[in-house]
Amino acid sequence: MLTINQIREQSPFVIERLKIKNFDATEIVQHVLDLDRRRREMQAESDSIQAELNTLSREIGAMMKEGRRDEADAARQGIGTRKEKQKQLADTLEAVSAEMQAELVRLPNLPHALVPPGKSAEDNMIIRSGGVIPDLYAGALPHWDLIKKYDIIDFDLGIKITGAGFPVYKGKGAKLQRSLINFFLDEGEKAGYREVEPPIVVNEDSGFGTGQLPDKEGQMYHVGIDNLYMIPTAEVPITNIYRDVILDAAVLPVRNMGYTPCFRREAGSWGAHVRGLNRLHQFDKVEIVQIAHPGNSYESLEEMVSHVENLLVKLELPYRIVRLCGGDMSFTSAMTYDFEVWSAAQQRWLEVSSTSNFEAFQANRLKCRFREKGAKQTTLCHTLNGSALALPRIVAALLENNQTPEGITIPAALVPYTGFGMIS
RNA sequence: GGAGAAAUGGCAGAGUGGUCGAUUGCGGCGGUCUUGAAAACCGUUGUCCGGGCGACUGGACCGGGGGUUCGAAUCCCUCUUUCUCCGCCA
């Protein structure tokens, strides 16, 4: 969420910027400012009554010690009404603060100045593209047919075991998964990321910290009996490592990555374009996360973008990088690059990575701060993350783009991992 | 799952109703001394929310939440977590 300070100090700017996200913040900002003013007034009053009470208590303590019982009893007289008033004030103060918090949480992050305006994916800005779009032979198949032809991914089995959207990877299909994961992790390690293996179920605090709760509650699988959530992305546990942490400025940027399965309910989002591997309830992903100094966070973003791009180059996939327009960006992001690969049989671009700078938006919720050497003040870090990469659509594109009448060829970079160069 | 013990500042560890944001040690930072370093000595050292241009100042925080009391780190309730023993188990 945005900080109250920023809203207090530059509310017209906040309102103006959010228009890029097609969000009219006028009312919320006004309401927040109003609540903030009331909150501060009440706290001043509450604090001063509390100060009086504290003094009185101390005096009574001294009297008791000296055995002046009568005086102590007398001093006790005025306390009841003050306590009552203080209690009332404190309760209202808490209610006002909670309301302010609830309002603050409704405001999306401010988009960066370079974010183009726009309503939908149509308005995204293509930054660059690479790779060669293949010419498929006549009779080339979409991946949902290829996986059956070569018996490497089985949706029906998944339906039997769990339900739709939980495929079973078999044989070379399973090996391909494992190879991609290892390849991504190895490349990440070369790029300076520390590998972590986090829990894949998280508590409410973590869900709130990265912004999945409360807004996107319905997107996560909830383990009701223990009130835990299955992660929709490794971003949640990996970023939450830094919840309630004060870092030394010298350690920034911190680079972590992890492979996890990801779980998404995708309620209500099924349609014509989500056949096969295009959208699943469970999928594998390697995620990279950086905690950066606010002064350098866009360098971190660029670094992450080149890392992801490098992966696509090594996989020899035709890709393009787009900077999302305001209307297509997520609630929490200040700047997002999407990576799309060309799916030759489907004749469309598939999103395989979304790499974002959240600036201080998540950090404010997480209370992830840093301190300059020798400084007394703490400052919010910037947090960033990106998929590097999400597997299913990569697999879809690899299968479709690399199909030949003899079988599916494996890109050279992967062969050391798979141990085979062809699925046939 | 059953029984018991515990949770205090970066760490270790005092504190069982009163001036305690908290003794002390270690660590960190600054200084004295030294050619330099070590040792020794002196000082300093948490976070958050308010007020003030500022010096400074009010409030909160001893695992979380609630309660008793004029007053709670200390007493009571509850939740969470950790440790020990037993049971079960990859």
Short mmCIF file of C-alpha atoms (C1' of nucleotides) in Angstrom, two decimals, chain A residues 201-207 213 217 220-230, chain B residues 80:
data_model
loop_
_atom_site.label_atom_id
_atom_site.label_comp_id
_atom_site.label_asym_id
_atom_site.label_seq_id
_atom_site.Cartn_x
_atom_site.Cartn_y
_atom_site.Cartn_z
CA VAL A 201 1.63 -23.00 2.06
CA VAL A 202 1.66 -19.66 3.86
CA ASN A 203 -0.17 -17.94 6.68
CA GLU A 204 -2.42 -14.91 6.50
CA ASP A 205 0.31 -12.43 7.40
CA SER A 206 2.38 -13.53 4.44
CA GLY A 207 -0.61 -13.37 2.13
CA LEU A 213 -4.90 -10.84 0.83
CA GLU A 217 -8.45 -14.30 -1.53
CA MET A 220 -5.86 -19.06 -3.65
CA TYR A 221 -6.58 -22.51 -2.36
CA HIS A 222 -7.32 -22.19 1.33
CA VAL A 223 -6.49 -24.92 3.82
CA GLY A 224 -9.32 -24.06 6.13
CA ILE A 225 -8.56 -26.35 9.01
CA ASP A 226 -5.22 -24.61 9.60
CA ASN A 227 -6.06 -21.30 7.97
CA LEU A 228 -3.19 -21.53 5.51
CA TYR A 229 -3.05 -20.68 1.83
CA MET A 230 -1.36 -22.63 -0.97
"C1'" U B 80 0.90 -19.07 18.88
#
